[in-house]
Coordinates of C-alpha atoms and ligand atoms in Angstrom, one line a residue:
M1 CA 89.4 78.9 89.4
S2 CA 87.1 76.3 87.9
Q3 CA 88.9 75.4 84.8
A4 CA 86.2 73.7 83.5
A5 CA 86.0 71.4 80.8
T6 CA 88.4 73.1 77.6
I7 CA 91.3 72.2 79.8
S8 CA 93.2 69.8 78.0
N9 CA 93.7 65.7 79.2
Q10 CA 97.9 66.5 80.2
T11 CA 96.8 69.2 82.6
K12 CA 94.1 67.3 83.8
R13 CA 96.7 64.0 84.6
W14 CA 98.7 66.3 86.6
Q15 CA 95.4 68.1 88.1
E16 CA 94.4 64.1 89.0
M17 CA 98.1 63.2 90.4
D18 CA 98.4 66.4 92.5
A19 CA 94.9 65.5 93.9
A20 CA 95.3 61.8 94.9
H21 CA 98.8 61.9 96.2
H22 CA 100.5 66.0 97.1
I23 CA 99.4 67.9 99.9
H24 CA 99.9 71.1 99.3
P25 CA 101.0 73.8 102.4
F26 CA 97.8 75.9 103.7
T27 CA 95.4 75.1 101.3
T28 CA 91.5 73.4 102.2
H29 CA 92.2 69.9 100.5
K30 CA 88.2 69.3 99.4
D31 CA 88.0 72.7 97.8
L32 CA 91.4 72.5 95.9
A33 CA 90.1 69.2 95.2
Q34 CA 86.8 70.1 93.0
S35 CA 88.3 73.5 91.2
G36 CA 91.5 71.4 90.1
A37 CA 95.5 73.1 90.6
R38 CA 96.4 75.7 88.7
V39 CA 99.7 74.4 87.2
I40 CA 102.4 77.2 86.6
T41 CA 105.0 75.0 83.4
K42 CA 107.4 77.9 83.0
A43 CA 108.8 81.1 83.9
K44 CA 110.7 84.3 82.4
G45 CA 111.3 87.5 83.4
V46 CA 107.8 88.8 85.6
Y47 CA 105.9 86.2 83.5
L48 CA 104.7 82.7 84.8
Y49 CA 102.4 80.5 82.5
D50 CA 100.3 77.9 83.3
S51 CA 100.0 74.6 81.7
E52 CA 97.0 75.7 79.3
G53 CA 99.6 78.3 77.7
K54 CA 98.5 81.1 79.6
R55 CA 100.3 84.7 80.9
L56 CA 100.3 85.6 84.0
I57 CA 102.1 89.3 85.5
D58 CA 103.8 87.6 88.5
G59 CA 103.1 90.5 90.7
M60 CA 104.2 88.9 94.3
A61 CA 107.5 87.4 93.1
G62 CA 106.9 84.0 93.5
L63 CA 106.1 84.5 97.3
W64 CA 107.7 87.6 97.8
C65 CA 111.3 86.0 96.7
V66 CA 112.8 86.1 92.8
Q67 CA 113.7 89.1 93.1
V68 CA 115.6 88.7 90.1
G69 CA 113.3 87.4 88.2
Y70 CA 113.0 84.0 86.4
G71 CA 115.3 82.4 83.7
R72 CA 118.1 83.6 84.4
E73 CA 121.1 82.2 83.6
E74 CA 123.7 83.5 85.4
L75 CA 121.9 81.4 88.3
A76 CA 121.2 79.0 86.1
E77 CA 125.1 78.6 85.3
A78 CA 126.1 78.5 88.9
G79 CA 123.9 76.2 89.8
Y80 CA 125.2 73.4 87.0
K81 CA 129.0 74.3 87.7
A82 CA 128.4 73.6 91.8
L83 CA 126.1 70.5 90.7
K84 CA 128.9 69.5 88.2
E85 CA 132.2 70.1 90.0
L86 CA 130.2 69.4 94.4
P87 CA 127.3 68.4 94.1
Y88 CA 127.1 67.4 97.6
Y89 CA 129.3 67.9 100.9
N90 CA 129.0 69.1 104.4
T91 CA 129.8 72.0 106.6
F92 CA 130.3 69.6 109.9
F93 CA 133.4 68.4 111.2
Q94 CA 136.4 71.3 110.9
T95 CA 135.5 71.2 106.6
T96 CA 133.8 73.7 104.7
H97 CA 133.9 74.7 100.5
P98 CA 134.4 77.7 97.9
Y99 CA 130.5 78.1 97.7
V100 CA 129.9 78.9 101.2
A101 CA 133.1 80.6 102.2
E102 CA 132.6 83.1 99.6
L103 CA 128.4 83.5 100.4
S104 CA 129.9 84.6 104.0
Q105 CA 131.9 87.1 102.9
K106 CA 129.2 88.6 100.7
L107 CA 126.9 88.8 103.1
A108 CA 128.9 90.0 105.4
D109 CA 128.8 92.7 103.2
V110 CA 125.3 93.7 102.3
T111 CA 123.8 92.9 105.8
P112 CA 123.9 95.5 108.4
K113 CA 127.2 97.3 109.8
G114 CA 128.3 94.8 112.6
I115 CA 126.2 91.5 111.5
E116 CA 129.3 89.6 110.4
R117 CA 129.0 85.4 111.2
F118 CA 126.4 83.7 109.4
F119 CA 124.5 79.9 110.6
F120 CA 122.8 78.9 107.1
A121 CA 119.4 76.7 106.9
N122 CA 116.9 75.3 104.2
S123 CA 113.6 77.8 104.9
G124 CA 113.1 80.9 106.4
S125 CA 111.3 78.3 108.8
E126 CA 114.2 76.5 110.3
G127 CA 116.3 80.0 109.8
N128 CA 113.9 80.9 112.8
D129 CA 114.1 77.7 114.8
S130 CA 118.0 78.2 114.8
A131 CA 117.7 81.9 115.7
I132 CA 115.4 80.6 118.8
K133 CA 117.8 78.1 120.1
I134 CA 121.0 80.5 119.2
I135 CA 119.4 83.0 121.3
R136 CA 118.4 80.8 123.9
Y137 CA 122.2 79.2 124.0
F138 CA 123.9 83.0 124.2
W139 CA 121.6 83.3 127.4
N140 CA 122.7 80.1 128.6
L141 CA 126.1 80.3 128.2
Q142 CA 125.9 84.3 130.0
G143 CA 124.6 82.4 133.3
K144 CA 120.9 83.5 132.9
P145 CA 119.2 80.7 132.2
D146 CA 115.9 82.3 133.4
K147 CA 116.6 84.5 130.3
K148 CA 114.0 82.8 128.2
I149 CA 110.8 84.3 127.3
I150 CA 110.4 85.2 123.8
I151 CA 108.3 87.9 122.5
A152 CA 106.8 88.4 119.3
R153 CA 103.9 90.0 118.1
N154 CA 100.5 89.4 116.6
K155 CA 99.7 89.0 112.5
A156 CA 102.9 87.7 113.0
Y157 CA 104.5 86.2 110.5
H158 CA 108.1 84.1 110.9
G159 CA 107.1 80.0 109.8
V160 CA 105.7 77.0 110.2
T161 CA 108.2 74.7 112.2
L162 CA 107.1 74.6 115.7
G163 CA 109.4 77.0 116.8
A164 CA 109.1 79.3 114.0
A165 CA 105.1 78.9 114.1
S166 CA 105.2 79.3 118.3
L167 CA 106.6 83.0 116.9
S168 CA 104.0 83.3 114.7
G169 CA 101.0 85.6 115.2
L170 CA 98.4 84.9 112.7
T171 CA 96.3 82.6 115.5
S172 CA 94.7 80.6 113.2
M173 CA 98.8 78.7 113.0
H174 CA 98.0 77.0 116.4
P175 CA 94.9 75.4 117.4
Q176 CA 96.3 72.1 114.8
A177 CA 99.1 71.6 116.1
D178 CA 98.3 73.3 120.2
L179 CA 100.5 76.0 119.4
P180 CA 102.3 78.1 121.2
L181 CA 104.8 76.3 122.7
P182 CA 105.7 77.7 126.5
G183 CA 107.8 80.3 126.6
F184 CA 106.4 82.8 123.5
V185 CA 103.8 84.8 124.4
H186 CA 102.4 88.3 121.6
I187 CA 101.7 91.8 122.1
A188 CA 100.0 94.1 119.6
C189 CA 100.9 95.1 116.4
P190 CA 101.6 98.9 115.0
Y191 CA 98.3 98.1 112.4
W192 CA 97.0 101.8 112.5
Y193 CA 94.9 101.3 110.1
G194 CA 93.1 98.5 111.4
E195 CA 93.3 99.1 115.3
G196 CA 94.3 102.5 115.6
G197 CA 91.2 103.9 115.6
D198 CA 91.0 108.1 116.6
M199 CA 94.4 107.9 117.4
T200 CA 97.8 109.4 114.9
P201 CA 99.6 106.7 113.1
E202 CA 102.6 107.9 115.1
A203 CA 100.6 108.1 118.9
F204 CA 99.2 104.5 117.8
G205 CA 103.0 103.2 116.5
L206 CA 104.2 105.0 120.3
K207 CA 101.5 102.6 122.2
T208 CA 102.6 99.4 120.5
A209 CA 105.7 100.2 120.9
K210 CA 105.3 100.6 124.7
A211 CA 103.0 97.1 124.6
L212 CA 106.7 95.5 124.9
E213 CA 108.4 97.5 128.1
E214 CA 104.3 96.7 129.5
K215 CA 105.1 93.2 129.1
I216 CA 108.1 93.0 129.8
L217 CA 107.7 94.2 132.9
E218 CA 105.3 92.4 133.3
L219 CA 107.1 89.2 132.8
G220 CA 109.9 90.6 134.8
A221 CA 113.6 91.8 132.5
D222 CA 115.1 88.9 134.5
N223 CA 113.2 86.1 132.6
V224 CA 112.3 87.6 128.7
A225 CA 114.9 87.2 126.1
A226 CA 114.6 88.4 123.5
F227 CA 112.1 90.2 120.9
V228 CA 112.0 89.2 117.5
A229 CA 110.2 90.9 114.6
E230 CA 109.8 91.3 110.6
P231 CA 111.2 95.6 110.3
I232 CA 107.9 95.6 108.1
Q233 CA 105.0 93.0 108.7
G234 CA 104.5 90.6 105.2
A235 CA 101.9 87.8 105.5
G236 CA 99.8 89.6 108.1
G237 CA 98.6 92.2 105.9
L238 CA 102.2 94.1 105.0
I239 CA 101.7 96.9 109.1
F240 CA 104.1 99.5 108.2
P241 CA 105.2 100.4 111.8
P242 CA 104.5 104.5 112.0
K243 CA 107.3 107.0 112.4
G244 CA 109.4 106.4 116.0
Y245 CA 108.1 102.2 117.0
W246 CA 111.1 100.8 115.8
A247 CA 113.3 103.5 117.7
E248 CA 110.8 103.2 120.6
I249 CA 111.3 99.4 120.2
Q250 CA 115.5 99.5 119.9
A251 CA 115.5 101.9 123.2
I252 CA 113.5 99.1 125.7
C253 CA 115.1 96.2 124.2
K254 CA 118.6 98.3 125.0
K255 CA 117.8 99.6 128.5
Y256 CA 116.0 95.1 129.7
D257 CA 118.8 93.7 127.6
V258 CA 116.1 91.8 124.9
L259 CA 118.0 90.1 122.4
L260 CA 116.6 91.7 119.0
H261 CA 116.4 89.4 116.0
L262 CA 114.8 90.7 113.1
D263 CA 113.6 88.7 110.6
E264 CA 113.9 90.0 107.3
V265 CA 112.8 87.2 105.0
I266 CA 110.3 89.5 103.3
C267 CA 112.3 93.0 104.2
G268 CA 115.9 92.0 102.9
F269 CA 117.5 92.2 99.3
G270 CA 116.4 94.8 97.8
R271 CA 112.6 95.2 99.0
T272 CA 111.8 98.5 100.2
G273 CA 114.7 99.9 98.6
N274 CA 117.6 98.9 100.8
W275 CA 119.5 95.7 101.1
F276 CA 117.8 95.6 104.4
G277 CA 114.7 96.6 106.3
A278 CA 117.2 97.1 108.6
D279 CA 118.8 99.4 106.4
T280 CA 115.7 101.4 105.8
L281 CA 113.9 101.6 109.2
G282 CA 117.3 102.7 111.1
I283 CA 117.0 99.1 113.3
E284 CA 120.0 97.6 114.6
P285 CA 119.5 93.9 115.1
D286 CA 121.9 92.0 117.7
M287 CA 120.9 88.8 114.4
M288 CA 118.7 88.3 111.9
N289 CA 117.4 86.3 109.8
M290 CA 117.5 86.0 105.4
A291 CA 115.5 83.2 103.4
K292 CA 113.6 84.2 100.2
G293 CA 115.3 86.9 98.4
L294 CA 118.9 85.1 99.6
S295 CA 119.2 83.5 96.2
S296 CA 115.4 84.6 94.2
G297 CA 114.3 81.5 95.8
Y298 CA 116.3 79.6 92.8
Q299 CA 117.7 77.4 96.1
P300 CA 116.2 76.7 98.9
I301 CA 118.2 78.2 101.7
A302 CA 118.4 80.6 104.4
A303 CA 120.9 82.3 106.2
V304 CA 120.9 83.5 110.5
G305 CA 123.2 86.5 111.1
L306 CA 124.8 86.8 114.0
G307 CA 126.1 90.4 116.0
K308 CA 129.0 91.0 117.6
R309 CA 127.9 89.9 120.9
V310 CA 125.8 86.8 120.2
G311 CA 128.4 85.5 117.7
D312 CA 131.6 86.1 120.7
V313 CA 130.2 84.0 123.1
I314 CA 128.9 81.6 121.0
F315 CA 132.2 81.7 118.4
N316 CA 134.7 81.7 122.7
S317 CA 132.4 79.2 123.6
D318 CA 135.0 75.7 124.8
Q319 CA 131.6 73.7 124.1
E320 CA 130.2 72.5 120.7
W321 CA 127.7 74.1 119.3
S322 CA 124.6 71.2 118.6
H323 CA 123.0 72.0 115.8
G324 CA 122.8 71.9 111.9
F325 CA 121.4 70.8 108.9
T326 CA 123.1 67.9 106.1
Y327 CA 122.5 70.5 104.1
S328 CA 123.2 73.8 106.0
G329 CA 125.4 76.0 103.9
H330 CA 124.7 73.6 100.5
P331 CA 126.9 73.7 98.4
V332 CA 124.5 74.0 94.9
A333 CA 122.5 76.7 96.5
A334 CA 125.1 78.5 98.1
A335 CA 126.7 79.3 94.2
V336 CA 122.9 79.7 93.7
A337 CA 122.7 82.5 95.9
L338 CA 125.8 84.7 95.7
A339 CA 125.4 84.0 92.4
N340 CA 122.3 86.0 92.6
I341 CA 124.1 88.5 95.0
E342 CA 126.1 89.7 92.4
L343 CA 123.4 90.2 90.6
I344 CA 121.9 92.5 92.1
Q345 CA 124.6 94.0 92.9
K346 CA 125.5 94.4 88.7
E347 CA 122.1 95.6 87.8
K348 CA 121.9 97.9 90.9
L349 CA 118.6 95.9 91.8
V350 CA 118.4 97.7 95.2
E351 CA 119.3 101.1 93.9
K352 CA 116.5 100.5 91.5
A353 CA 113.8 99.8 93.7
G354 CA 114.7 102.6 96.3
G355 CA 114.7 104.7 92.9
E356 CA 113.1 105.2 89.3
I357 CA 111.2 102.2 90.2
G358 CA 110.1 102.3 93.2
A359 CA 109.6 105.7 93.3
H360 CA 106.9 104.7 89.9
F361 CA 105.8 102.0 91.6
Q362 CA 104.9 103.4 94.6
K363 CA 103.5 105.9 92.2
R364 CA 100.8 104.2 90.4
L365 CA 100.2 102.6 94.0
A366 CA 99.0 106.3 95.4
E367 CA 96.9 106.7 92.8
L368 CA 94.4 103.5 93.9
N369 CA 93.3 106.0 96.7
D370 CA 90.5 107.9 94.3
H371 CA 89.5 104.6 93.8
P372 CA 85.4 103.6 96.2
L373 CA 86.3 100.7 97.5
V374 CA 90.4 101.4 98.5
G375 CA 90.2 102.6 102.5
E376 CA 93.8 102.7 102.4
T377 CA 97.6 102.2 100.3
R378 CA 100.5 102.1 102.0
G379 CA 104.2 100.4 100.6
V380 CA 107.7 101.3 100.1
G381 CA 110.2 100.2 97.3
L382 CA 109.0 97.5 95.6
L383 CA 106.2 96.5 98.3
G384 CA 102.9 97.8 98.1
A385 CA 99.5 97.0 100.5
I386 CA 95.8 98.2 99.3
E387 CA 93.0 98.1 101.2
L388 CA 89.2 97.1 100.3
V389 CA 86.8 97.9 102.4
K390 CA 82.7 99.5 102.8
N391 CA 83.8 102.1 103.9
K392 CA 86.4 105.0 103.1
K393 CA 86.0 107.4 106.2
T394 CA 85.2 105.3 109.0
R395 CA 87.4 102.5 107.6
E396 CA 84.2 99.7 108.4
R397 CA 85.0 96.8 106.7
F398 CA 83.0 94.1 105.2
A399 CA 81.7 91.3 106.7
E400 CA 84.8 88.0 106.6
D401 CA 82.6 86.0 105.4
M402 CA 81.8 88.1 101.9
N403 CA 85.8 87.2 101.4
V404 CA 86.5 90.3 99.6
G405 CA 89.6 89.9 98.9
M406 CA 89.3 86.4 97.5
Q407 CA 87.2 87.8 95.2
C408 CA 89.0 90.2 93.9
R409 CA 92.6 87.9 94.0
I410 CA 90.4 85.4 91.5
H411 CA 89.6 88.1 88.9
C412 CA 92.9 89.4 89.2
F413 CA 94.1 85.5 88.1
A414 CA 91.2 85.4 85.4
N415 CA 93.3 88.6 84.2
G416 CA 96.4 87.5 84.3
L417 CA 97.3 88.9 87.1
V418 CA 98.9 87.4 90.1
M419 CA 98.6 89.9 93.1
R420 CA 97.7 88.3 96.8
A421 CA 95.0 88.6 99.1
I422 CA 95.3 88.9 103.0
G423 CA 91.9 88.6 104.3
D424 CA 90.8 92.4 102.6
T425 CA 94.1 93.5 101.7
M426 CA 95.8 92.9 98.4
V427 CA 99.3 93.0 98.2
L428 CA 101.9 93.7 95.8
S429 CA 106.1 92.7 96.1
P430 CA 106.9 91.9 92.2
P431 CA 110.3 90.8 90.6
L432 CA 113.3 93.9 91.7
V433 CA 113.4 93.5 87.7
V434 CA 110.9 95.2 87.1
S435 CA 110.0 97.5 84.4
I436 CA 108.1 100.5 83.9
S437 CA 106.1 99.6 81.3
E438 CA 105.3 96.1 83.5
I439 CA 104.8 98.4 86.7
D440 CA 102.1 100.3 85.2
E441 CA 100.6 96.7 83.2
I442 CA 100.1 95.3 87.1
F443 CA 98.2 98.6 87.8
D444 CA 96.1 98.9 85.0
L445 CA 95.6 95.3 85.5
A446 CA 94.9 95.8 89.2
R447 CA 92.5 98.2 88.6
R448 CA 91.0 96.2 86.6
C449 CA 90.1 94.1 89.0
I450 CA 89.1 96.5 92.3
D451 CA 86.8 98.0 89.2
L452 CA 84.9 94.5 89.6
T453 CA 84.8 93.6 92.7
A454 CA 83.3 96.8 93.2
R455 CA 81.3 95.7 90.5
D456 CA 80.1 92.4 92.1
L457 CA 79.7 93.9 95.3
G458 CA 77.1 96.3 93.6
I459 CA 79.7 100.1 94.3
S460 CA 80.7 102.1 92.0
Ligands
PXG1 N1 110.1 85.0 108.2 C1 109.0 85.6 107.3 C2 109.1 87.1 107.7 C3 108.4 85.1 105.9 O1 107.2 85.8 105.6 C4 109.4 82.8 106.9 C5 110.1 83.7 108.1 C6 109.1 81.2 106.7 O2 109.7 80.7 105.3 P1 109.2 79.3 105.1 O3 110.7 79.4 103.5 O4 109.8 78.0 106.0 O5 108.2 79.6 104.5 C7 108.5 83.8 106.2 C8 107.7 83.2 104.8 C9 102.3 84.2 101.6 C10 103.4 83.3 102.3 O6 101.6 83.6 100.7 C11 104.7 83.8 103.1 C12 105.9 83.1 103.7 C13 106.0 82.3 103.1 C14 104.9 81.3 102.4 C15 103.3 82.6 102.3 O7 102.0 85.6 102.5 N2 106.6 83.3 104.6

């Protein structure tokens, strides 16, 4: 992403300050210092603008989060009003405020049936860490203190705090901090395209679901507290569970009295064409985690939703629950989240993602299957993945060190499209406000960039 000699002095100054003093998430800083960070200065609708005035169409809604698009007055005004009226107060010590009370009620309305009570945190990671503590506390209150092991999946992404990173199954995250912590184990995920071999997707899905039962039996059901999973795995490569997978997983959880905690951080708030991934996939979780689309990324806020079983035990306890953040249910974040959900409802963004807009996105995505570099596309609603492969028939991959996905991503940036590369899987997750013509622009650019990648590789 070299921006070389022509960049302005202002951009250079920002890049220098940044290189000298800013530690970026998930970044190789040596490489960044050489190339200089791209400086994004403003955004509107589905478009980003950098400090050099270059326009990019944001095929990723930021980091899978800007459901309502950029620059929405309604959210800015809701935040401004709260900043003026109640810029801060906490929800500790028997206190509340209108913003968090109304947001809790709204979440009870839009989340799957049975999810009734909400704890607020400031990020998806904190939400999952809070969920882990809730799970442990629940079993302690139930008089089953041995029921503590949490099972998650390979390639899962649940965040970066010690607990959330321990849940995560992206193993590259673990060694730097000596993770996972004790008590977290991982099983196979239903990544049929990459790991399913000769099996049908359904048979492979069933096999990977049965891996949960095998692990529970190996550990002893009396020691297993919960299974934690994203409805559709996001940052691990957009992995869609084959038909039957979730039904089997839920039956296993019930059979062995293992709680099901669903991580809806990416799938929530319309992304899959329904309010939640649980709705799209027919999942009835005991509890769930939300962030990202909850505020469309306009404010840092997350929520852990509890169903009756877990919620009742904690609510009916005589003990104080010893957990909470200074900013749990922050008034400004809560006001913006509430305005965001109201806007999603008013503009029928969930219905659009599940209807005409989502259908057009999926049609354009599927058209890429004719490309010689594309092994498979998969998607639902406004989520889409494009697997770049060496051999379409055998599903053979390019060598990892060829960084084909990264090459494609570089072409995307150069051509004005933000498309994420997860290994050699290209991912799209645009704002839910995306129009038909903007979807066309995204896919026209995506095809051009995949063409350019194929040309680099000498494939036609
Ligand atoms: N759960 C899921 C399912 C996520 O996708 C988190 C938890 C953690 O949320 P916070 O707010 O703590 O980041 C996430 C976050 C990527 C990417 O490039 C994905 C995430 C975050 C950053 C980058 O795919 N997902």
